[in-house]
Amino acid sequence: MNKLKRTEMFQRFQAANPAPKTELEYASDFELLAAVLLSAQATDKGVNLATRKLFPVANTPAAMAALGIEGIESYIKTIGLYKSKAKHLYETSVILRDQYAGVVPQSREALEQLPGVGRKTANVVLNTAFGQPTMAVDTHIFRVSNRTALAPGKDVLAVEKKLLKVIPGEFMLNAHHWLILHGRYVCKARSPECKKCNVQDLCDYKLKNL
């Protein structure tokens, strides 16, 4: 995809959805971090159902740590991998409480040192909570980037680096949300809905469902 097509693509995304947001529900930087940590291999809807019960009880690192691992587990049992996620969320909360005065750090290095927080989670927090122009490549963004030829790559890191390079700067802050939503609701894995896609004429996908 050339520069003109890329610019047109994001202009259309912006026109259709000027202020895109994550579908995870949160009211603070810590709640966002916790929700993203819980969202690995789980749907946002499923995470929201759990955090609607968890966050009213524990919405700070200190309160979350006070629950303990088993206490956290009791709220998130409906989420896949809940045992390991509860352990990571507890350990992360303890570190934030003891080393960061309960404040979520704003650097990738610090975030990636927290248990259960990888590059993708760190990128989501940096972008959504702190307004940094990062790109968290999940399965949706990886698929859309390769299928449309926006930023082809063999792995998520390669796609991330290419997206950061080719997306016009004025769209960078919201690009992560636009691409996720496009992959989730239009450019689906098994049956992409090309007929309702507002960028299908810019796309290099050979097997368009038209």
PDB file of C-alpha atoms in Angstrom:
ATOM      1  CA  MET A   1       0.000   0.000   0.000  1.00  0.00           C
ATOM      2  CA  ASN A   2       1.440   3.372  -0.979  1.00  0.00           C
ATOM      3  CA  LYS A   3       1.464   6.570   1.053  1.00  0.00           C
ATOM      4  CA  LEU A   4      -1.583   8.075  -0.650  1.00  0.00           C
ATOM      5  CA  LYS A   5      -3.679   4.985   0.039  1.00  0.00           C
ATOM      6  CA  ARG A   6      -2.517   4.802   3.658  1.00  0.00           C
ATOM      7  CA  THR A   7      -3.425   8.446   4.209  1.00  0.00           C
ATOM      8  CA  GLU A   8      -6.818   7.966   2.587  1.00  0.00           C
ATOM      9  CA  MET A   9      -7.461   4.868   4.704  1.00  0.00           C
ATOM     10  CA  PHE A  10      -6.924   6.692   7.987  1.00  0.00           C
ATOM     11  CA  GLN A  11      -8.806   9.763   6.797  1.00  0.00           C
ATOM     12  CA  ARG A  12     -11.821   7.511   6.256  1.00  0.00           C
ATOM     13  CA  PHE A  13     -11.384   5.802   9.618  1.00  0.00           C
ATOM     14  CA  GLN A  14     -11.214   9.232  11.255  1.00  0.00           C
ATOM     15  CA  ALA A  15     -14.283  10.515   9.433  1.00  0.00           C
ATOM     16  CA  ALA A  16     -16.312   7.475  10.472  1.00  0.00           C
ATOM     17  CA  ASN A  17     -15.081   7.453  14.088  1.00  0.00           C
ATOM     18  CA  PRO A  18     -13.358  10.701  15.125  1.00  0.00           C
ATOM     19  CA  ALA A  19     -12.700   9.693  18.732  1.00  0.00           C
ATOM     20  CA  PRO A  20     -12.187   5.912  18.930  1.00  0.00           C
ATOM     21  CA  LYS A  21     -11.845   4.319  22.358  1.00  0.00           C
ATOM     22  CA  THR A  22     -10.972   0.940  23.780  1.00  0.00           C
ATOM     23  CA  GLU A  23     -13.959  -1.267  24.537  1.00  0.00           C
ATOM     24  CA  LEU A  24     -12.460  -2.191  27.894  1.00  0.00           C
ATOM     25  CA  GLU A  25     -14.198  -0.372  30.741  1.00  0.00           C
ATOM     26  CA  TYR A  26     -11.973   1.562  33.142  1.00  0.00           C
ATOM     27  CA  ALA A  27     -11.924   4.734  35.216  1.00  0.00           C
ATOM     28  CA  SER A  28      -8.220   5.117  36.033  1.00  0.00           C
ATOM     29  CA  ASP A  29      -4.761   4.248  34.739  1.00  0.00           C
ATOM     30  CA  PHE A  30      -4.579   1.311  37.141  1.00  0.00           C
ATOM     31  CA  GLU A  31      -7.980  -0.037  36.111  1.00  0.00           C
ATOM     32  CA  LEU A  32      -6.891   0.134  32.470  1.00  0.00           C
ATOM     33  CA  LEU A  33      -3.650  -1.718  33.232  1.00  0.00           C
ATOM     34  CA  ALA A  34      -5.557  -4.382  35.162  1.00  0.00           C
ATOM     35  CA  ALA A  35      -8.173  -4.778  32.431  1.00  0.00           C
ATOM     36  CA  VAL A  36      -5.567  -5.115  29.677  1.00  0.00           C
ATOM     37  CA  LEU A  37      -3.607  -7.616  31.759  1.00  0.00           C
ATOM     38  CA  LEU A  38      -6.783  -9.688  32.135  1.00  0.00           C
ATOM     39  CA  SER A  39      -7.697  -9.417  28.447  1.00  0.00           C
ATOM     40  CA  ALA A  40      -5.039 -11.750  27.042  1.00  0.00           C
ATOM     41  CA  GLN A  41      -6.817 -14.573  25.168  1.00  0.00           C
ATOM     42  CA  ALA A  42     -10.146 -13.198  26.388  1.00  0.00           C
ATOM     43  CA  THR A  43     -12.796 -10.916  24.929  1.00  0.00           C
ATOM     44  CA  ASP A  44     -13.247  -7.344  26.094  1.00  0.00           C
ATOM     45  CA  LYS A  45     -16.864  -8.201  26.851  1.00  0.00           C
ATOM     46  CA  GLY A  46     -15.822 -11.048  29.128  1.00  0.00           C
ATOM     47  CA  VAL A  47     -13.254  -8.895  30.909  1.00  0.00           C
ATOM     48  CA  ASN A  48     -15.790  -6.110  31.427  1.00  0.00           C
ATOM     49  CA  LEU A  49     -18.261  -8.527  33.029  1.00  0.00           C
ATOM     50  CA  ALA A  50     -15.612  -9.511  35.566  1.00  0.00           C
ATOM     51  CA  THR A  51     -14.171  -6.057  36.263  1.00  0.00           C
ATOM     52  CA  ARG A  52     -17.640  -4.592  36.862  1.00  0.00           C
ATOM     53  CA  LYS A  53     -17.608  -6.684  40.035  1.00  0.00           C
ATOM     54  CA  LEU A  54     -13.879  -6.489  40.767  1.00  0.00           C
ATOM     55  CA  PHE A  55     -13.183  -2.752  40.421  1.00  0.00           C
ATOM     56  CA  PRO A  56     -15.839  -1.540  42.889  1.00  0.00           C
ATOM     57  CA  VAL A  57     -14.039  -3.661  45.493  1.00  0.00           C
ATOM     58  CA  ALA A  58     -10.433  -3.076  44.395  1.00  0.00           C
ATOM     59  CA  ASN A  59      -9.618  -0.175  42.081  1.00  0.00           C
ATOM     60  CA  THR A  60      -6.166   0.713  43.440  1.00  0.00           C
ATOM     61  CA  PRO A  61      -2.962  -1.308  43.703  1.00  0.00           C
ATOM     62  CA  ALA A  62      -3.234  -1.351  47.506  1.00  0.00           C
ATOM     63  CA  ALA A  63      -6.832  -2.570  47.465  1.00  0.00           C
ATOM     64  CA  MET A  64      -6.070  -5.168  44.795  1.00  0.00           C
ATOM     65  CA  ALA A  65      -3.041  -6.454  46.724  1.00  0.00           C
ATOM     66  CA  ALA A  66      -5.168  -6.653  49.867  1.00  0.00           C
ATOM     67  CA  LEU A  67      -7.518  -9.084  48.125  1.00  0.00           C
ATOM     68  CA  GLY A  68      -4.726 -11.608  47.687  1.00  0.00           C
ATOM     69  CA  ILE A  69      -4.452 -14.069  44.837  1.00  0.00           C
ATOM     70  CA  GLU A  70      -7.444 -16.176  45.866  1.00  0.00           C
ATOM     71  CA  GLY A  71      -9.535 -13.084  46.420  1.00  0.00           C
ATOM     72  CA  ILE A  72      -8.786 -11.833  42.913  1.00  0.00           C
ATOM     73  CA  GLU A  73      -9.479 -15.300  41.490  1.00  0.00           C
ATOM     74  CA  SER A  74     -12.980 -15.261  42.970  1.00  0.00           C
ATOM     75  CA  TYR A  75     -13.862 -12.268  40.779  1.00  0.00           C
ATOM     76  CA  ILE A  76     -12.237 -13.365  37.514  1.00  0.00           C
ATOM     77  CA  LYS A  77     -13.012 -17.099  37.312  1.00  0.00           C
ATOM     78  CA  THR A  78     -15.071 -16.504  34.168  1.00  0.00           C
ATOM     79  CA  ILE A  79     -11.969 -15.309  32.319  1.00  0.00           C
ATOM     80  CA  GLY A  80      -9.593 -17.732  30.631  1.00  0.00           C
ATOM     81  CA  LEU A  81      -6.258 -18.401  32.373  1.00  0.00           C
ATOM     82  CA  TYR A  82      -7.697 -16.762  35.482  1.00  0.00           C
ATOM     83  CA  LYS A  83      -5.267 -18.415  37.907  1.00  0.00           C
ATOM     84  CA  SER A  84      -2.118 -17.088  36.251  1.00  0.00           C
ATOM     85  CA  LYS A  85      -3.777 -13.719  35.618  1.00  0.00           C
ATOM     86  CA  ALA A  86      -4.785 -13.403  39.278  1.00  0.00           C
ATOM     87  CA  LYS A  87      -1.208 -14.131  40.327  1.00  0.00           C
ATOM     88  CA  HIS A  88       0.195 -11.576  37.894  1.00  0.00           C
ATOM     89  CA  LEU A  89      -2.353  -8.930  38.869  1.00  0.00           C
ATOM     90  CA  TYR A  90      -1.606  -9.455  42.559  1.00  0.00           C
ATOM     91  CA  GLU A  91       2.167  -9.295  42.060  1.00  0.00           C
ATOM     92  CA  THR A  92       1.871  -6.240  39.813  1.00  0.00           C
ATOM     93  CA  SER A  93      -0.329  -4.516  42.394  1.00  0.00           C
ATOM     94  CA  VAL A  94       2.201  -5.188  45.156  1.00  0.00           C
ATOM     95  CA  ILE A  95       4.999  -3.679  43.066  1.00  0.00           C
ATOM     96  CA  LEU A  96       2.934  -0.616  42.170  1.00  0.00           C
ATOM     97  CA  ARG A  97       1.957  -0.166  45.823  1.00  0.00           C
ATOM     98  CA  ASP A  98       5.452  -0.600  47.241  1.00  0.00           C
ATOM     99  CA  GLN A  99       7.703   0.835  44.529  1.00  0.00           C
ATOM    100  CA  TYR A 100       5.579   3.388  42.677  1.00  0.00           C
ATOM    101  CA  ALA A 101       3.343   4.794  45.435  1.00  0.00           C
ATOM    102  CA  GLY A 102       0.344   3.282  43.657  1.00  0.00           C
ATOM    103  CA  VAL A 103       0.987   5.170  40.427  1.00  0.00           C
ATOM    104  CA  VAL A 104       1.214   3.389  37.058  1.00  0.00           C
ATOM    105  CA  PRO A 105       4.596   4.238  35.479  1.00  0.00           C
ATOM    106  CA  GLN A 106       4.678   5.966  32.114  1.00  0.00           C
ATOM    107  CA  SER A 107       7.711   4.219  30.612  1.00  0.00           C
ATOM    108  CA  ARG A 108       7.774   1.026  28.573  1.00  0.00           C
ATOM    109  CA  GLU A 109      10.755  -0.291  30.504  1.00  0.00           C
ATOM    110  CA  ALA A 110       9.021   0.033  33.865  1.00  0.00           C
ATOM    111  CA  LEU A 111       5.739  -1.387  32.591  1.00  0.00           C
ATOM    112  CA  GLU A 112       7.373  -4.418  30.990  1.00  0.00           C
ATOM    113  CA  GLN A 113       9.021  -5.292  34.312  1.00  0.00           C
ATOM    114  CA  LEU A 114       5.608  -5.801  35.897  1.00  0.00           C
ATOM    115  CA  PRO A 115       4.422  -9.444  36.097  1.00  0.00           C
ATOM    116  CA  GLY A 116       2.131 -10.353  33.217  1.00  0.00           C
ATOM    117  CA  VAL A 117       2.825  -7.137  31.328  1.00  0.00           C
ATOM    118  CA  GLY A 118       4.389  -7.723  27.927  1.00  0.00           C
ATOM    119  CA  ARG A 119       5.105  -5.361  25.072  1.00  0.00           C
ATOM    120  CA  LYS A 120       1.522  -5.357  23.772  1.00  0.00           C
ATOM    121  CA  THR A 121       0.011  -4.571  27.188  1.00  0.00           C
ATOM    122  CA  ALA A 122       2.583  -1.843  27.775  1.00  0.00           C
ATOM    123  CA  ASN A 123       1.803  -0.305  24.391  1.00  0.00           C
ATOM    124  CA  VAL A 124      -1.937  -0.239  25.116  1.00  0.00           C
ATOM    125  CA  VAL A 125      -1.388   1.510  28.458  1.00  0.00           C
ATOM    126  CA  LEU A 126       1.116   3.996  27.020  1.00  0.00           C
ATOM    127  CA  ASN A 127      -1.249   4.847  24.169  1.00  0.00           C
ATOM    128  CA  THR A 128      -4.632   4.812  25.880  1.00  0.00           C
ATOM    129  CA  ALA A 129      -3.747   6.098  29.348  1.00  0.00           C
ATOM    130  CA  PHE A 130      -0.853   8.417  28.548  1.00  0.00           C
ATOM    131  CA  GLY A 131      -1.460   9.482  24.950  1.00  0.00           C
ATOM    132  CA  GLN A 132       1.808   8.144  23.583  1.00  0.00           C
ATOM    133  CA  PRO A 133       1.891   7.231  19.858  1.00  0.00           C
ATOM    134  CA  THR A 134       2.514   3.514  20.353  1.00  0.00           C
ATOM    135  CA  MET A 135       1.097   0.565  18.420  1.00  0.00           C
ATOM    136  CA  ALA A 136      -0.087  -2.540  20.268  1.00  0.00           C
ATOM    137  CA  VAL A 137      -0.313  -5.283  17.641  1.00  0.00           C
ATOM    138  CA  ASP A 138      -2.894  -7.915  18.546  1.00  0.00           C
ATOM    139  CA  THR A 139      -4.345 -10.612  16.297  1.00  0.00           C
ATOM    140  CA  HIS A 140      -6.776  -8.114  14.714  1.00  0.00           C
ATOM    141  CA  ILE A 141      -4.130  -5.533  13.844  1.00  0.00           C
ATOM    142  CA  PHE A 142      -1.735  -8.231  12.626  1.00  0.00           C
ATOM    143  CA  ARG A 143      -4.417  -9.610  10.310  1.00  0.00           C
ATOM    144  CA  VAL A 144      -5.570  -6.243   8.970  1.00  0.00           C
ATOM    145  CA  SER A 145      -2.008  -5.045   8.395  1.00  0.00           C
ATOM    146  CA  ASN A 146      -1.111  -8.135   6.382  1.00  0.00           C
ATOM    147  CA  ARG A 147      -4.421  -8.686   4.588  1.00  0.00           C
ATOM    148  CA  THR A 148      -4.732  -5.108   3.340  1.00  0.00           C
ATOM    149  CA  ALA A 149      -0.975  -4.775   2.685  1.00  0.00           C
ATOM    150  CA  LEU A 150      -0.951  -1.737   4.971  1.00  0.00           C
ATOM    151  CA  ALA A 151       2.100  -3.052   6.823  1.00  0.00           C
ATOM    152  CA  PRO A 152       2.922  -6.678   6.005  1.00  0.00           C
ATOM    153  CA  GLY A 153       5.149  -8.547   8.424  1.00  0.00           C
ATOM    154  CA  LYS A 154       5.981 -12.091   9.528  1.00  0.00           C
ATOM    155  CA  ASP A 155       5.481 -11.429  13.245  1.00  0.00           C
ATOM    156  CA  VAL A 156       3.857  -8.885  15.533  1.00  0.00           C
ATOM    157  CA  LEU A 157       7.065  -6.969  16.199  1.00  0.00           C
ATOM    158  CA  ALA A 158       7.776  -6.593  12.486  1.00  0.00           C
ATOM    159  CA  VAL A 159       4.228  -5.335  11.899  1.00  0.00           C
ATOM    160  CA  GLU A 160       4.471  -2.951  14.858  1.00  0.00           C
ATOM    161  CA  LYS A 161       7.707  -1.424  13.596  1.00  0.00           C
ATOM    162  CA  LYS A 162       6.339  -1.059  10.076  1.00  0.00           C
ATOM    163  CA  LEU A 163       3.089   0.544  11.261  1.00  0.00           C
ATOM    164  CA  LEU A 164       5.022   3.075  13.324  1.00  0.00           C
ATOM    165  CA  LYS A 165       7.019   3.883  10.211  1.00  0.00           C
ATOM    166  CA  VAL A 166       4.239   4.133   7.624  1.00  0.00           C
ATOM    167  CA  ILE A 167       1.193   5.548   9.436  1.00  0.00           C
ATOM    168  CA  PRO A 168       1.009   9.335   8.942  1.00  0.00           C
ATOM    169  CA  GLY A 169       1.841  11.130  12.170  1.00  0.00           C
ATOM    170  CA  GLU A 170      -1.473  12.939  12.490  1.00  0.00           C
ATOM    171  CA  PHE A 171      -3.285   9.595  12.785  1.00  0.00           C
ATOM    172  CA  MET A 172      -0.816   7.778  15.009  1.00  0.00           C
ATOM    173  CA  LEU A 173      -2.500   8.396  18.355  1.00  0.00           C
ATOM    174  CA  ASN A 174      -5.803   6.766  17.335  1.00  0.00           C
ATOM    175  CA  ALA A 175      -4.524   4.294  14.733  1.00  0.00           C
ATOM    176  CA  HIS A 176      -4.343   1.432  17.242  1.00  0.00           C
ATOM    177  CA  HIS A 177      -8.065   1.721  18.066  1.00  0.00           C
ATOM    178  CA  TRP A 178      -9.186   2.158  14.455  1.00  0.00           C
ATOM    179  CA  LEU A 179      -7.309  -0.940  13.303  1.00  0.00           C
ATOM    180  CA  ILE A 180      -8.540  -3.103  16.194  1.00  0.00           C
ATOM    181  CA  LEU A 181     -12.161  -2.094  15.650  1.00  0.00           C
ATOM    182  CA  HIS A 182     -11.831  -2.635  11.904  1.00  0.00           C
ATOM    183  CA  GLY A 183     -10.427  -6.115  12.443  1.00  0.00           C
ATOM    184  CA  ARG A 184     -12.974  -7.003  15.101  1.00  0.00           C
ATOM    185  CA  TYR A 185     -16.113  -5.930  13.271  1.00  0.00           C
ATOM    186  CA  VAL A 186     -15.324  -5.702   9.536  1.00  0.00           C
ATOM    187  CA  CYS A 187     -12.075  -7.360   8.477  1.00  0.00           C
ATOM    188  CA  LYS A 188     -12.846 -10.539  10.405  1.00  0.00           C
ATOM    189  CA  ALA A 189     -10.596 -13.576  10.369  1.00  0.00           C
ATOM    190  CA  ARG A 190     -12.844 -16.136   8.691  1.00  0.00           C
ATOM    191  CA  SER A 191     -15.416 -14.039   6.876  1.00  0.00           C
ATOM    192  CA  PRO A 192     -14.317 -10.473   6.232  1.00  0.00           C
ATOM    193  CA  GLU A 193     -17.299  -8.242   5.509  1.00  0.00           C
ATOM    194  CA  CYS A 194     -15.846  -6.518   2.476  1.00  0.00           C
ATOM    195  CA  LYS A 195     -19.254  -5.261   1.321  1.00  0.00           C
ATOM    196  CA  LYS A 196     -19.543  -2.945   4.314  1.00  0.00           C
ATOM    197  CA  CYS A 197     -15.841  -2.027   4.433  1.00  0.00           C
ATOM    198  CA  ASN A 198     -15.230   1.674   3.853  1.00  0.00           C
ATOM    199  CA  VAL A 199     -11.653   1.085   2.673  1.00  0.00           C
ATOM    200  CA  GLN A 200     -12.122  -1.991   0.476  1.00  0.00           C
ATOM    201  CA  ASP A 201     -11.142  -0.084  -2.672  1.00  0.00           C
ATOM    202  CA  LEU A 202      -7.760   0.683  -1.071  1.00  0.00           C
ATOM    203  CA  CYS A 203      -7.160  -2.879   0.070  1.00  0.00           C
ATOM    204  CA  ASP A 204      -4.945  -5.472  -1.642  1.00  0.00           C
ATOM    205  CA  TYR A 205      -6.892  -8.470  -0.321  1.00  0.00           C
ATOM    206  CA  LYS A 206      -7.269 -10.826  -3.286  1.00  0.00           C
ATOM    207  CA  LEU A 207     -10.297 -12.800  -2.071  1.00  0.00           C
ATOM    208  CA  LYS A 208     -12.699  -9.955  -1.414  1.00  0.00           C
ATOM    209  CA  ASN A 209     -16.175 -11.001  -0.352  1.00  0.00           C
ATOM    210  CA  LEU A 210     -18.040  -8.688  -2.696  1.00  0.00           C
TER     211      LEU A 210
END
